[in-house]
Amino acid sequence: MSDLIKKDESAAGHAQCMLNRRQFLMYTGTTAAAVSTISLNLFPGEAQAKARVVGYPRQHIGKLSQLKENIPLDFNYPDENRNSQCFVVKMDGAKAGGGVGPQRDVVAFSYLCTHQGGFMNGKYQAVGEHRVLGQCPLHLSTYDLTRHGIIVSGQAYQSIPQVLLELDGDDIYAVGVMGLLFGRNQNLMESQES
Amino acid sequence: MSSKYYLPEDKAPLPPVNAEVLTTCCDYCIVACGYKVYRWPVGTADGGPQAHENALKVSFPSGPLQAWVAPTQHNVVMHDGRPHNVVILPDKEAQAVNLTGDSSIRGGCIAQKVYNPNKPTRDRLMSPMIRINGTLQPVSWDMALDVATEVMKHVVEKHGANAYGMKTYLYQYIENTYAISKFALRHMNTANFAFHDTPSDVTSTPGFRDAGFENFAPSYQDWAAAETLLIAGTDPYETKTILFNQFIKPAIDAGQKTVWLNVRETAGIAYAKSRGNALFLQIDPGTDTPVLGAILRVILENGWEDKEWIEKWVNNQWASDSGFGQGTRNTPWQWRTTWGQFQTKGFEDYKQWNLAQKEYDPKEAAKIANIDPTDIYKAAEMLAKPKADGSRVKASFAIEKGFYWSNNTGNTNAVATLATVCGAGGRPGQMVGRLGGHQRGYQSGGAYPRNKSPQKHAGRRRQSMDCDRYFYAGHTRFAHVIGTTWIQAMCGSAGLNAKFEEQVTNNPHQVRSFDKQEIIDTLKARADSGGTVVLNQEIYLRDPIGSRFADIVLPAATWGESDFIRANGERRIRLYSKFYDAPGDAKPDWWIMAELGKRMGFDGFDWKDANQVCEESSRFSRTGPKAYHMLKVAAHAEGKTLHEKLRELGTTGIQGPTFYNYKTGELLGSKRLHDTTLTPEQMEAEGRSMATNMVNKKGTHFNSQSGKVNIQKHPWSLFSDYWEWMKPKGDELWHTNGRINEVWQSGFDDVDRRAYIAQRWPENWTEIHPDDAAARGIESGDQLMLYSERVPNLRQSIKAQDDTDFSFASRLKNGWIELNKAAVTAVAIVTPHVKKGTLYSYYLNTNQPSNALQGRVPDQISGNYSFKMGVARVKKIGESKYKSEFRSMSFAPRNIV
Ligand code: SF4
Ligand code: FES
């Protein structure tokens, strides 16, 4: 509350809000082992963390120039197996945490509600300055897509998983996932890892 | 990971096939969803993704509504001194309450609640402490208990029992509350006793009690079976989530009509509206009584009342009279009803009265409530207009705090009468009740000594003591505070805080010695000098009651750390299993009370375990709505303990009152109370009347002198002077406060200790309508100052000569009301879902307690606070960091469908 200085538009302030790839890798790194079947949450290990990060594929999911404002484009990530339904959307200038593109308004998320797996296809909504996913058809959860998918109102056990994006010229790549996809015990299924 | 900052994880362990499984229920809201705890030692293998490789018997990735483990549902605890994994999931096999294994965001993340030194719960209290030289320092249990009891004894001997005051939670398990109240009421016998949510020991719903309704008579199926459901002062999607998701939402989907009275449109209301069969009366704060009175007027004028029901179940003049103002009994009911303002001679008398009140003209009522008058007619039709074939609509009536904490007596009287006129109260799908707040975990171990309360108005019965006012007056020399912040939880909290400083911190008698006797002598001297000694039992150190004021702090063990029992909002009783070791030296409150009791020299405090406390308490429950005595009878017949028997019943438990069929050995529950469809023959046939079974009037009739309903008046004038005075003047706005879905009855963990939730709601906030915001240059994310120079506070005790002296207007005139200043900061959320002209804040952020703005004037009849009533001016003082970052909070409205 003592922070009365407006710093919204400063580059430093902006960078703080946007997860870059390095920070994201750090996030993933602090969780547990990828391959081991033993819980190590009390003793996270560096070595496993590295193994983990390597696992996410860098996948081309579309071109920025193809995206229409507020129309989601569907893709699967991090693999083609169950519960990989995701979408990328350009949110018509609404700047977002983790957003890429000149307006920082291109984001990607899982479609599966992290409450009990409600499928939220068709639930992307632009309401005034707000960009939300929801209400989930099962129990009405709503997520704020400008804020890393945090719950607006509802019952989910975590934010809606955000797919980390990289922009290379006009090409959009998915490079990781923040948060556990509904229904999975790990985002990278063992069969996927080598 | 120990950060309070939410770091999303992308993996969670699955419980292995051989994980131990224990049942419990959610610790949080009234619904009490059933849970399973899966436990396995750290270092042994987790379960695998194939169904045969894990204890959930599901293959991963799992599908919608199938079992899944979110990272927030796993934790590591100590069990028998060894680290164990626990995964805590809503019970997928639940046969009651959270069918399909549903849960809210609160319970869904409950695994984060347990003590883990690597997580934000690491600051659990682990050792008894005494404040020496201004610092709370760890001491032995013996030392802390000896000091506490020596000072208590002295205070009671020298200053009388009322100088010992207790402020305690009402809900945190039967075993604890029984021990606590046995100590304070039966043995200390103090009238200076109040629960966490009221200043005095009073009913939350005076209108229900006087009409004859139990708060929790309905079953969850009743709310679903209603054809029209009126919900006032709450959105059960936000608060009571699973009751909404599993019962009310499916009913709405199947065509149930809903009528809502609320100042905000949140997700549940928005959803109901989107289905096309909801009517939303977005009223101004405190105006429910005129609206309900006007709905009643429309029903009466059209002759839509349930004549048969009224004929059979409503007291006529003589039956009413036999219960009103007769005899010398000194009960709260007598106190209120002798008032003479509520009693009727039956339905016709009520009707004449209603028709004569100008504010129950729909136009007038709509003006007061600031709504469209046609909606009042629509509501009356939805609730009571007979169908084309002449049959009645099955209507039910549900209320909660937004309703009963604004105009406590008036509103609860009005809804009791409206329900009765519509034929509700005692039939499937036609019920009236509270939806609830905390779970029902109180079993009294002693009667409140009302005759010791100094609070008495001339010609009236004694009222329960207003403990806040007693404290303000400096009479409380020993304050025993258990599991509540006390200060911020009460209205006008700034004044209470200042008084604590004066009584405790600024008193010259402060402990400066490590010598036990010197400590005792110093604290006795404090009490004798007019100051207050504070004893605090808690799970975390609370600011300020623990961190700044407590002289002695005792660490409590809680959910999962002892076996406990408790009932939910449909009286369903379950065992909450112990599944891990309490942190450090923390002990359950029943144990602490036992040690205090023994040292005080009281009999009957030598319990060895929680079950013994529970079994001792059971016979006192027999007349209550969650009577569990017959559980013990059944258990003993089978050679088991009460806890063992209840453990067998798992997450299904049993609905009180319980019955035992001695012939068949069957244990029977009660689906609803006041069930007028049950006959004595049926009861007998089921074995409900044999031997020690107690067939209480409330099972098949109502809780009144005659077993029928008292139909009561609900005069607006008892409250309207306060309301008119309070009404925003100049650039003021109404200021009301309340709960939010993501943090509800879980604030004691969530706000500070769950990164995911703390990130969503990092600090106090206020919702403001776009028009009000624009007029003040306020945008979402701005830092606001909410302030008022007219927070009314009732001063000390009063003596009165006639009825009108209790009214707010005469209190004001006679100098009993003091106007205080208060200010609270908050982050602005500009949203159309809150009513124009009204601010809605979070009710209890301990750092920014919005209750400071709410008037400290208890309801003149019931003694409850009008927590929801306040006004504030608001100005922007800057911008919060949430305005420009993307991590925390969200400013999206809660009514996007
Ligand atoms: S908070 Fe209430 S609705 Fe949520 S899981 Fe717990 S008991 Fe169920
Ligand atoms: S599955 Fe989406 S809210 Fe329950």
mmCIF file of C-alpha atoms in Angstrom, chain B residues 281-584:
data_model
loop_
_atom_site.group_PDB
_atom_site.id
_atom_site.type_symbol
_atom_site.label_atom_id
_atom_site.label_comp_id
_atom_site.label_asym_id
_atom_site.label_seq_id
_atom_site.Cartn_x
_atom_site.Cartn_y
_atom_site.Cartn_z
ATOM 1 C CA LEU B 281 -33.793 -8.837 -6.122
ATOM 2 C CA GLN B 282 -30.636 -6.764 -5.815
ATOM 3 C CA ILE B 283 -31.628 -4.880 -2.710
ATOM 4 C CA ASP B 284 -29.835 -2.195 -0.715
ATOM 5 C CA PRO B 285 -28.228 -3.429 2.515
ATOM 6 C CA GLY B 286 -30.611 -4.093 5.390
ATOM 7 C CA THR B 287 -33.842 -3.832 3.426
ATOM 8 C CA ASP B 288 -34.970 -7.465 3.391
ATOM 9 C CA THR B 289 -37.769 -6.943 5.916
ATOM 10 C CA PRO B 290 -39.780 -4.478 3.817
ATOM 11 C CA VAL B 291 -39.276 -6.648 0.727
ATOM 12 C CA LEU B 292 -40.449 -9.830 2.447
ATOM 13 C CA GLY B 293 -43.261 -7.916 4.145
ATOM 14 C CA ALA B 294 -44.406 -6.679 0.736
ATOM 15 C CA ILE B 295 -44.184 -10.154 -0.810
ATOM 16 C CA LEU B 296 -46.365 -11.299 2.081
ATOM 17 C CA ARG B 297 -48.769 -8.428 1.399
ATOM 18 C CA VAL B 298 -49.203 -9.534 -2.212
ATOM 19 C CA ILE B 299 -49.754 -13.135 -1.155
ATOM 20 C CA LEU B 300 -52.327 -12.122 1.464
ATOM 21 C CA GLU B 301 -54.184 -9.774 -0.842
ATOM 22 C CA ASN B 302 -54.524 -12.544 -3.405
ATOM 23 C CA GLY B 303 -55.502 -15.160 -0.859
ATOM 24 C CA TRP B 304 -52.516 -17.327 -1.910
ATOM 25 C CA GLU B 305 -51.682 -18.401 1.646
ATOM 26 C CA ASP B 306 -51.572 -22.136 2.408
ATOM 27 C CA LYS B 307 -54.843 -22.275 4.295
ATOM 28 C CA GLU B 308 -54.735 -25.955 5.189
ATOM 29 C CA TRP B 309 -51.225 -25.725 6.561
ATOM 30 C CA ILE B 310 -52.029 -22.608 8.552
ATOM 31 C CA GLU B 311 -55.176 -24.184 9.951
ATOM 32 C CA LYS B 312 -53.284 -27.231 11.112
ATOM 33 C CA TRP B 313 -49.872 -25.906 12.105
ATOM 34 C CA VAL B 314 -50.117 -22.259 13.119
ATOM 35 C CA ASN B 315 -50.895 -21.263 16.687
ATOM 36 C CA ASN B 316 -54.168 -19.481 17.236
ATOM 37 C CA GLN B 317 -54.700 -16.808 19.855
ATOM 38 C CA TRP B 318 -54.841 -19.167 22.835
ATOM 39 C CA ALA B 319 -51.976 -21.356 21.797
ATOM 40 C CA SER B 320 -49.901 -18.255 21.135
ATOM 41 C CA ASP B 321 -50.838 -16.755 24.424
ATOM 42 C CA SER B 322 -49.920 -19.824 26.401
ATOM 43 C CA GLY B 323 -46.378 -19.281 25.356
ATOM 44 C CA PHE B 324 -46.052 -15.553 25.554
ATOM 45 C CA GLY B 325 -45.229 -13.592 28.644
ATOM 46 C CA GLN B 326 -46.427 -16.297 30.967
ATOM 47 C CA GLY B 327 -44.690 -17.455 34.103
ATOM 48 C CA THR B 328 -41.370 -16.339 35.431
ATOM 49 C CA ARG B 329 -38.987 -18.298 33.302
ATOM 50 C CA ASN B 330 -35.875 -16.397 32.583
ATOM 51 C CA THR B 331 -35.230 -17.391 28.995
ATOM 52 C CA PRO B 332 -34.220 -15.325 25.995
ATOM 53 C CA TRP B 333 -37.413 -16.349 24.324
ATOM 54 C CA GLN B 334 -39.407 -14.935 27.210
ATOM 55 C CA TRP B 335 -37.320 -11.818 27.081
ATOM 56 C CA ARG B 336 -38.080 -11.206 23.488
ATOM 57 C CA THR B 337 -41.661 -12.256 23.356
ATOM 58 C CA THR B 338 -42.787 -10.209 26.338
ATOM 59 C CA TRP B 339 -41.763 -7.295 24.235
ATOM 60 C CA GLY B 340 -45.226 -7.498 22.786
ATOM 61 C CA GLN B 341 -44.227 -6.292 19.386
ATOM 62 C CA PHE B 342 -44.061 -9.667 17.677
ATOM 63 C CA GLN B 343 -46.832 -11.753 19.141
ATOM 64 C CA THR B 344 -49.982 -12.268 17.121
ATOM 65 C CA LYS B 345 -53.298 -13.894 17.838
ATOM 66 C CA GLY B 346 -52.776 -16.138 14.862
ATOM 67 C CA PHE B 347 -52.891 -15.810 11.114
ATOM 68 C CA GLU B 348 -55.835 -13.370 10.769
ATOM 69 C CA ASP B 349 -54.308 -11.062 13.318
ATOM 70 C CA TYR B 350 -51.009 -11.147 11.443
ATOM 71 C CA LYS B 351 -52.795 -10.443 8.183
ATOM 72 C CA GLN B 352 -54.544 -7.375 9.573
ATOM 73 C CA TRP B 353 -51.274 -6.122 10.944
ATOM 74 C CA ASN B 354 -49.407 -6.617 7.682
ATOM 75 C CA LEU B 355 -52.107 -4.872 5.664
ATOM 76 C CA ALA B 356 -51.917 -1.889 7.984
ATOM 77 C CA GLN B 357 -48.155 -1.324 7.626
ATOM 78 C CA LYS B 358 -47.406 1.326 5.038
ATOM 79 C CA GLU B 359 -43.877 0.053 4.310
ATOM 80 C CA TYR B 360 -45.261 -3.317 3.173
ATOM 81 C CA ASP B 361 -47.002 -1.664 0.284
ATOM 82 C CA PRO B 362 -44.923 -3.044 -2.606
ATOM 83 C CA LYS B 363 -44.289 0.442 -3.973
ATOM 84 C CA GLU B 364 -43.039 1.691 -0.650
ATOM 85 C CA ALA B 365 -40.953 -1.422 0.002
ATOM 86 C CA ALA B 366 -39.422 -1.240 -3.467
ATOM 87 C CA LYS B 367 -38.484 2.364 -2.817
ATOM 88 C CA ILE B 368 -36.763 1.477 0.452
ATOM 89 C CA ALA B 369 -34.932 -1.478 -1.091
ATOM 90 C CA ASN B 370 -34.179 0.423 -4.289
ATOM 91 C CA ILE B 371 -35.584 -2.261 -6.605
ATOM 92 C CA ASP B 372 -38.313 -2.525 -9.233
ATOM 93 C CA PRO B 373 -41.718 -2.969 -7.519
ATOM 94 C CA THR B 374 -42.892 -5.417 -10.181
ATOM 95 C CA ASP B 375 -40.242 -7.850 -8.946
ATOM 96 C CA ILE B 376 -42.058 -8.040 -5.609
ATOM 97 C CA TYR B 377 -45.185 -9.215 -7.407
ATOM 98 C CA LYS B 378 -43.164 -11.700 -9.435
ATOM 99 C CA ALA B 379 -41.574 -13.107 -6.293
ATOM 100 C CA ALA B 380 -44.966 -13.549 -4.640
ATOM 101 C CA GLU B 381 -46.222 -15.404 -7.696
ATOM 102 C CA MET B 382 -43.194 -17.667 -7.877
ATOM 103 C CA LEU B 383 -43.490 -18.575 -4.213
ATOM 104 C CA ALA B 384 -47.214 -18.843 -3.630
ATOM 105 C CA LYS B 385 -49.477 -18.462 -6.652
ATOM 106 C CA PRO B 386 -51.380 -21.739 -7.001
ATOM 107 C CA LYS B 387 -50.733 -23.640 -10.222
ATOM 108 C CA ALA B 388 -53.355 -23.947 -12.935
ATOM 109 C CA ASP B 389 -54.651 -27.191 -11.407
ATOM 110 C CA GLY B 390 -55.023 -25.458 -8.042
ATOM 111 C CA SER B 391 -52.105 -27.269 -6.422
ATOM 112 C CA ARG B 392 -49.494 -25.378 -4.463
ATOM 113 C CA VAL B 393 -45.925 -24.612 -5.354
ATOM 114 C CA LYS B 394 -43.474 -26.385 -3.079
ATOM 115 C CA ALA B 395 -41.445 -23.471 -1.745
ATOM 116 C CA SER B 396 -38.443 -23.498 0.579
ATOM 117 C CA PHE B 397 -36.634 -20.626 2.270
ATOM 118 C CA ALA B 398 -32.897 -20.460 2.865
ATOM 119 C CA ILE B 399 -31.063 -17.683 4.629
ATOM 120 C CA GLU B 400 -27.560 -16.828 5.720
ATOM 121 C CA LYS B 401 -25.438 -14.023 7.104
ATOM 122 C CA GLY B 402 -26.079 -11.259 4.583
ATOM 123 C CA PHE B 403 -29.677 -11.598 5.674
ATOM 124 C CA TYR B 404 -29.565 -12.311 9.381
ATOM 125 C CA TRP B 405 -26.589 -10.074 10.184
ATOM 126 C CA SER B 406 -28.186 -6.950 8.809
ATOM 127 C CA ASN B 407 -31.540 -6.695 10.581
ATOM 128 C CA ASN B 408 -31.296 -9.753 12.787
ATOM 129 C CA THR B 409 -34.657 -9.879 14.527
ATOM 130 C CA GLY B 410 -36.772 -8.230 11.842
ATOM 131 C CA ASN B 411 -35.440 -10.311 8.963
ATOM 132 C CA THR B 412 -35.612 -13.659 10.731
ATOM 133 C CA ASN B 413 -39.133 -12.939 11.956
ATOM 134 C CA ALA B 414 -40.186 -11.913 8.463
ATOM 135 C CA VAL B 415 -38.818 -14.976 6.683
ATOM 136 C CA ALA B 416 -40.263 -17.306 9.327
ATOM 137 C CA THR B 417 -43.670 -15.774 8.705
ATOM 138 C CA LEU B 418 -43.327 -15.791 4.920
ATOM 139 C CA ALA B 419 -42.318 -19.453 4.970
ATOM 140 C CA THR B 420 -45.251 -20.334 7.194
ATOM 141 C CA VAL B 421 -47.756 -18.495 5.039
ATOM 142 C CA CYS B 422 -46.388 -20.418 2.030
ATOM 143 C CA GLY B 423 -46.813 -23.722 3.875
ATOM 144 C CA ALA B 424 -43.124 -24.356 4.401
ATOM 145 C CA GLY B 425 -41.323 -25.602 7.475
ATOM 146 C CA GLY B 426 -42.248 -29.212 7.972
ATOM 147 C CA ARG B 427 -42.501 -31.176 4.743
ATOM 148 C CA PRO B 428 -40.139 -32.599 2.115
ATOM 149 C CA GLY B 429 -39.109 -29.799 -0.243
ATOM 150 C CA GLN B 430 -41.012 -27.277 1.856
ATOM 151 C CA MET B 431 -38.583 -26.264 4.530
ATOM 152 C CA VAL B 432 -37.001 -23.198 6.051
ATOM 153 C CA GLY B 433 -33.540 -22.886 7.517
ATOM 154 C CA ARG B 434 -30.062 -21.511 7.449
ATOM 155 C CA LEU B 435 -27.623 -22.672 4.821
ATOM 156 C CA GLY B 436 -24.873 -22.292 7.385
ATOM 157 C CA GLY B 437 -21.399 -20.972 7.992
ATOM 158 C CA HIS B 438 -19.061 -23.067 10.060
ATOM 159 C CA GLN B 439 -19.837 -26.710 10.713
ATOM 160 C CA ARG B 440 -21.925 -27.633 13.720
ATOM 161 C CA GLY B 441 -19.340 -28.543 16.286
ATOM 162 C CA TYR B 442 -20.768 -27.219 19.514
ATOM 163 C CA GLN B 443 -21.963 -29.382 22.340
ATOM 164 C CA SER B 444 -22.562 -27.468 25.503
ATOM 165 C CA GLY B 445 -21.047 -28.812 28.671
ATOM 166 C CA GLY B 446 -22.919 -26.384 30.902
ATOM 167 C CA ALA B 447 -25.789 -23.928 30.949
ATOM 168 C CA TYR B 448 -25.226 -20.227 30.443
ATOM 169 C CA PRO B 449 -25.831 -18.533 33.831
ATOM 170 C CA ARG B 450 -28.180 -15.866 32.556
ATOM 171 C CA ASN B 451 -29.178 -14.813 36.033
ATOM 172 C CA LYS B 452 -25.617 -13.646 36.564
ATOM 173 C CA SER B 453 -25.667 -11.308 33.592
ATOM 174 C CA PRO B 454 -25.808 -7.688 34.717
ATOM 175 C CA GLN B 455 -27.586 -6.760 31.539
ATOM 176 C CA LYS B 456 -31.154 -6.084 32.409
ATOM 177 C CA HIS B 457 -33.630 -3.546 31.242
ATOM 178 C CA ALA B 458 -36.296 -2.338 33.635
ATOM 179 C CA GLY B 459 -39.299 -4.622 33.565
ATOM 180 C CA ARG B 460 -37.583 -7.090 31.258
ATOM 181 C CA ARG B 461 -35.861 -10.408 31.668
ATOM 182 C CA ARG B 462 -32.112 -10.536 31.758
ATOM 183 C CA GLN B 463 -30.201 -10.598 28.508
ATOM 184 C CA SER B 464 -26.959 -12.459 27.849
ATOM 185 C CA MET B 465 -23.992 -10.282 28.577
ATOM 186 C CA ASP B 466 -22.537 -8.175 25.770
ATOM 187 C CA CYS B 467 -18.967 -9.277 26.469
ATOM 188 C CA ASP B 468 -17.475 -6.600 24.251
ATOM 189 C CA ARG B 469 -19.203 -3.883 26.212
ATOM 190 C CA TYR B 470 -18.223 -5.538 29.475
ATOM 191 C CA PHE B 471 -14.644 -5.532 28.289
ATOM 192 C CA TYR B 472 -14.879 -1.894 27.221
ATOM 193 C CA ALA B 473 -16.110 -1.084 30.709
ATOM 194 C CA GLY B 474 -12.940 -2.664 32.136
ATOM 195 C CA HIS B 475 -14.647 -5.481 34.034
ATOM 196 C CA THR B 476 -12.894 -8.393 32.335
ATOM 197 C CA ARG B 477 -9.751 -9.084 34.320
ATOM 198 C CA PHE B 478 -8.905 -12.422 32.752
ATOM 199 C CA ALA B 479 -9.642 -12.933 29.077
ATOM 200 C CA HIS B 480 -9.481 -16.531 27.883
ATOM 201 C CA VAL B 481 -9.495 -16.475 24.091
ATOM 202 C CA ILE B 482 -9.749 -19.710 22.122
ATOM 203 C CA GLY B 483 -9.422 -19.925 18.369
ATOM 204 C CA THR B 484 -10.701 -16.485 17.405
ATOM 205 C CA THR B 485 -9.136 -13.121 16.660
ATOM 206 C CA TRP B 486 -11.889 -11.605 18.809
ATOM 207 C CA ILE B 487 -10.924 -8.005 17.973
ATOM 208 C CA GLN B 488 -11.119 -7.883 14.171
ATOM 209 C CA ALA B 489 -14.033 -10.292 14.157
ATOM 210 C CA MET B 490 -16.248 -7.819 15.994
ATOM 211 C CA CYS B 491 -17.877 -4.626 14.795
ATOM 212 C CA GLY B 492 -16.263 -1.278 15.386
ATOM 213 C CA SER B 493 -13.080 -3.236 15.983
ATOM 214 C CA ALA B 494 -10.806 -0.203 16.239
ATOM 215 C CA GLY B 495 -12.234 0.680 19.638
ATOM 216 C CA LEU B 496 -11.813 -2.840 20.950
ATOM 217 C CA ASN B 497 -8.180 -2.821 19.890
ATOM 218 C CA ALA B 498 -7.573 0.463 21.703
ATOM 219 C CA LYS B 499 -9.190 -0.900 24.839
ATOM 220 C CA PHE B 500 -6.993 -4.011 24.748
ATOM 221 C CA GLU B 501 -3.939 -1.780 24.535
ATOM 222 C CA GLU B 502 -5.107 0.139 27.560
ATOM 223 C CA GLN B 503 -6.026 -2.959 29.586
ATOM 224 C CA VAL B 504 -3.051 -5.107 28.713
ATOM 225 C CA THR B 505 -0.080 -3.430 27.064
ATOM 226 C CA ASN B 506 -0.226 -0.112 28.855
ATOM 227 C CA ASN B 507 -0.832 -1.596 32.277
ATOM 228 C CA PRO B 508 2.262 -1.121 34.447
ATOM 229 C CA HIS B 509 2.227 -4.720 35.684
ATOM 230 C CA GLN B 510 4.277 -6.520 33.036
ATOM 231 C CA VAL B 511 6.192 -9.755 33.527
ATOM 232 C CA ARG B 512 9.915 -9.132 33.848
ATOM 233 C CA SER B 513 10.970 -12.298 35.633
ATOM 234 C CA PHE B 514 11.595 -15.950 34.887
ATOM 235 C CA ASP B 515 10.456 -16.958 38.342
ATOM 236 C CA LYS B 516 7.090 -18.660 38.298
ATOM 237 C CA GLN B 517 5.800 -17.124 41.491
ATOM 238 C CA GLU B 518 6.888 -13.647 40.455
ATOM 239 C CA ILE B 519 5.118 -14.095 37.140
ATOM 240 C CA ILE B 520 1.950 -15.163 38.900
ATOM 241 C CA ASP B 521 2.146 -12.259 41.332
ATOM 242 C CA THR B 522 2.700 -9.749 38.539
ATOM 243 C CA LEU B 523 -0.307 -10.975 36.583
ATOM 244 C CA LYS B 524 -2.473 -10.984 39.710
ATOM 245 C CA ALA B 525 -1.379 -7.414 40.369
ATOM 246 C CA ARG B 526 -2.347 -6.541 36.786
ATOM 247 C CA ALA B 527 -5.853 -7.883 37.340
ATOM 248 C CA ASP B 528 -6.169 -6.158 40.731
ATOM 249 C CA SER B 529 -5.081 -2.850 39.254
ATOM 250 C CA GLY B 530 -7.980 -2.964 36.808
ATOM 251 C CA GLY B 531 -6.026 -4.420 33.909
ATOM 252 C CA THR B 532 -6.595 -7.642 31.984
ATOM 253 C CA VAL B 533 -4.550 -10.833 31.711
ATOM 254 C CA VAL B 534 -4.896 -12.637 28.374
ATOM 255 C CA LEU B 535 -4.683 -16.401 27.800
ATOM 256 C CA ASN B 536 -4.802 -17.483 24.158
ATOM 257 C CA GLN B 537 -5.231 -21.038 22.786
ATOM 258 C CA GLU B 538 -4.471 -21.083 19.063
ATOM 259 C CA ILE B 539 -2.907 -22.930 16.182
ATOM 260 C CA TYR B 540 -1.091 -19.849 14.848
ATOM 261 C CA LEU B 541 0.026 -16.669 16.545
ATOM 262 C CA ARG B 542 -2.645 -14.113 15.684
ATOM 263 C CA ASP B 543 -2.124 -10.424 15.466
ATOM 264 C CA PRO B 544 -2.906 -8.667 17.701
ATOM 265 C CA ILE B 545 -4.633 -10.988 20.179
ATOM 266 C CA GLY B 546 -1.728 -13.428 20.348
ATOM 267 C CA SER B 547 1.261 -11.488 19.130
ATOM 268 C CA ARG B 548 0.601 -8.267 20.985
ATOM 269 C CA PHE B 549 -1.775 -8.972 23.859
ATOM 270 C CA ALA B 550 -1.532 -12.576 25.059
ATOM 271 C CA ASP B 551 0.394 -13.128 28.293
ATOM 272 C CA ILE B 552 0.176 -16.874 27.907
ATOM 273 C CA VAL B 553 -0.143 -18.745 24.600
ATOM 274 C CA LEU B 554 -1.066 -22.425 24.477
ATOM 275 C CA PRO B 555 -0.495 -24.292 21.176
ATOM 276 C CA ALA B 556 -3.536 -26.192 19.967
ATOM 277 C CA ALA B 557 -3.693 -29.339 17.853
ATOM 278 C CA THR B 558 -6.423 -29.363 15.248
ATOM 279 C CA TRP B 559 -7.915 -31.177 12.221
ATOM 280 C CA GLY B 560 -6.075 -34.382 11.469
ATOM 281 C CA GLU B 561 -4.130 -34.213 14.718
ATOM 282 C CA SER B 562 -6.727 -35.788 17.043
ATOM 283 C CA ASP B 563 -9.887 -37.788 16.375
ATOM 284 C CA PHE B 564 -12.913 -35.513 16.476
ATOM 285 C CA ILE B 565 -16.584 -35.597 15.579
ATOM 286 C CA ARG B 566 -18.814 -32.892 14.154
ATOM 287 C CA ALA B 567 -22.065 -32.394 12.230
ATOM 288 C CA ASN B 568 -22.718 -30.576 8.962
ATOM 289 C CA GLY B 569 -25.549 -28.387 7.702
ATOM 290 C CA GLU B 570 -27.970 -31.292 7.482
ATOM 291 C CA ARG B 571 -26.930 -32.606 10.938
ATOM 292 C CA ARG B 572 -24.749 -35.324 9.427
ATOM 293 C CA ILE B 573 -22.254 -36.539 12.008
ATOM 294 C CA ARG B 574 -18.891 -37.981 10.960
ATOM 295 C CA LEU B 575 -15.564 -38.903 12.484
ATOM 296 C CA TYR B 576 -12.622 -36.715 11.483
ATOM 297 C CA SER B 577 -9.681 -39.080 11.766
ATOM 298 C CA LYS B 578 -6.333 -38.245 13.206
ATOM 299 C CA PHE B 579 -3.830 -38.998 10.475
ATOM 300 C CA TYR B 580 -0.607 -37.311 11.557
ATOM 301 C CA ASP B 581 1.346 -36.089 14.543
ATOM 302 C CA ALA B 582 0.492 -32.646 15.865
ATOM 303 C CA PRO B 583 3.407 -30.246 15.477
ATOM 304 C CA GLY B 584 5.774 -29.925 18.397
#
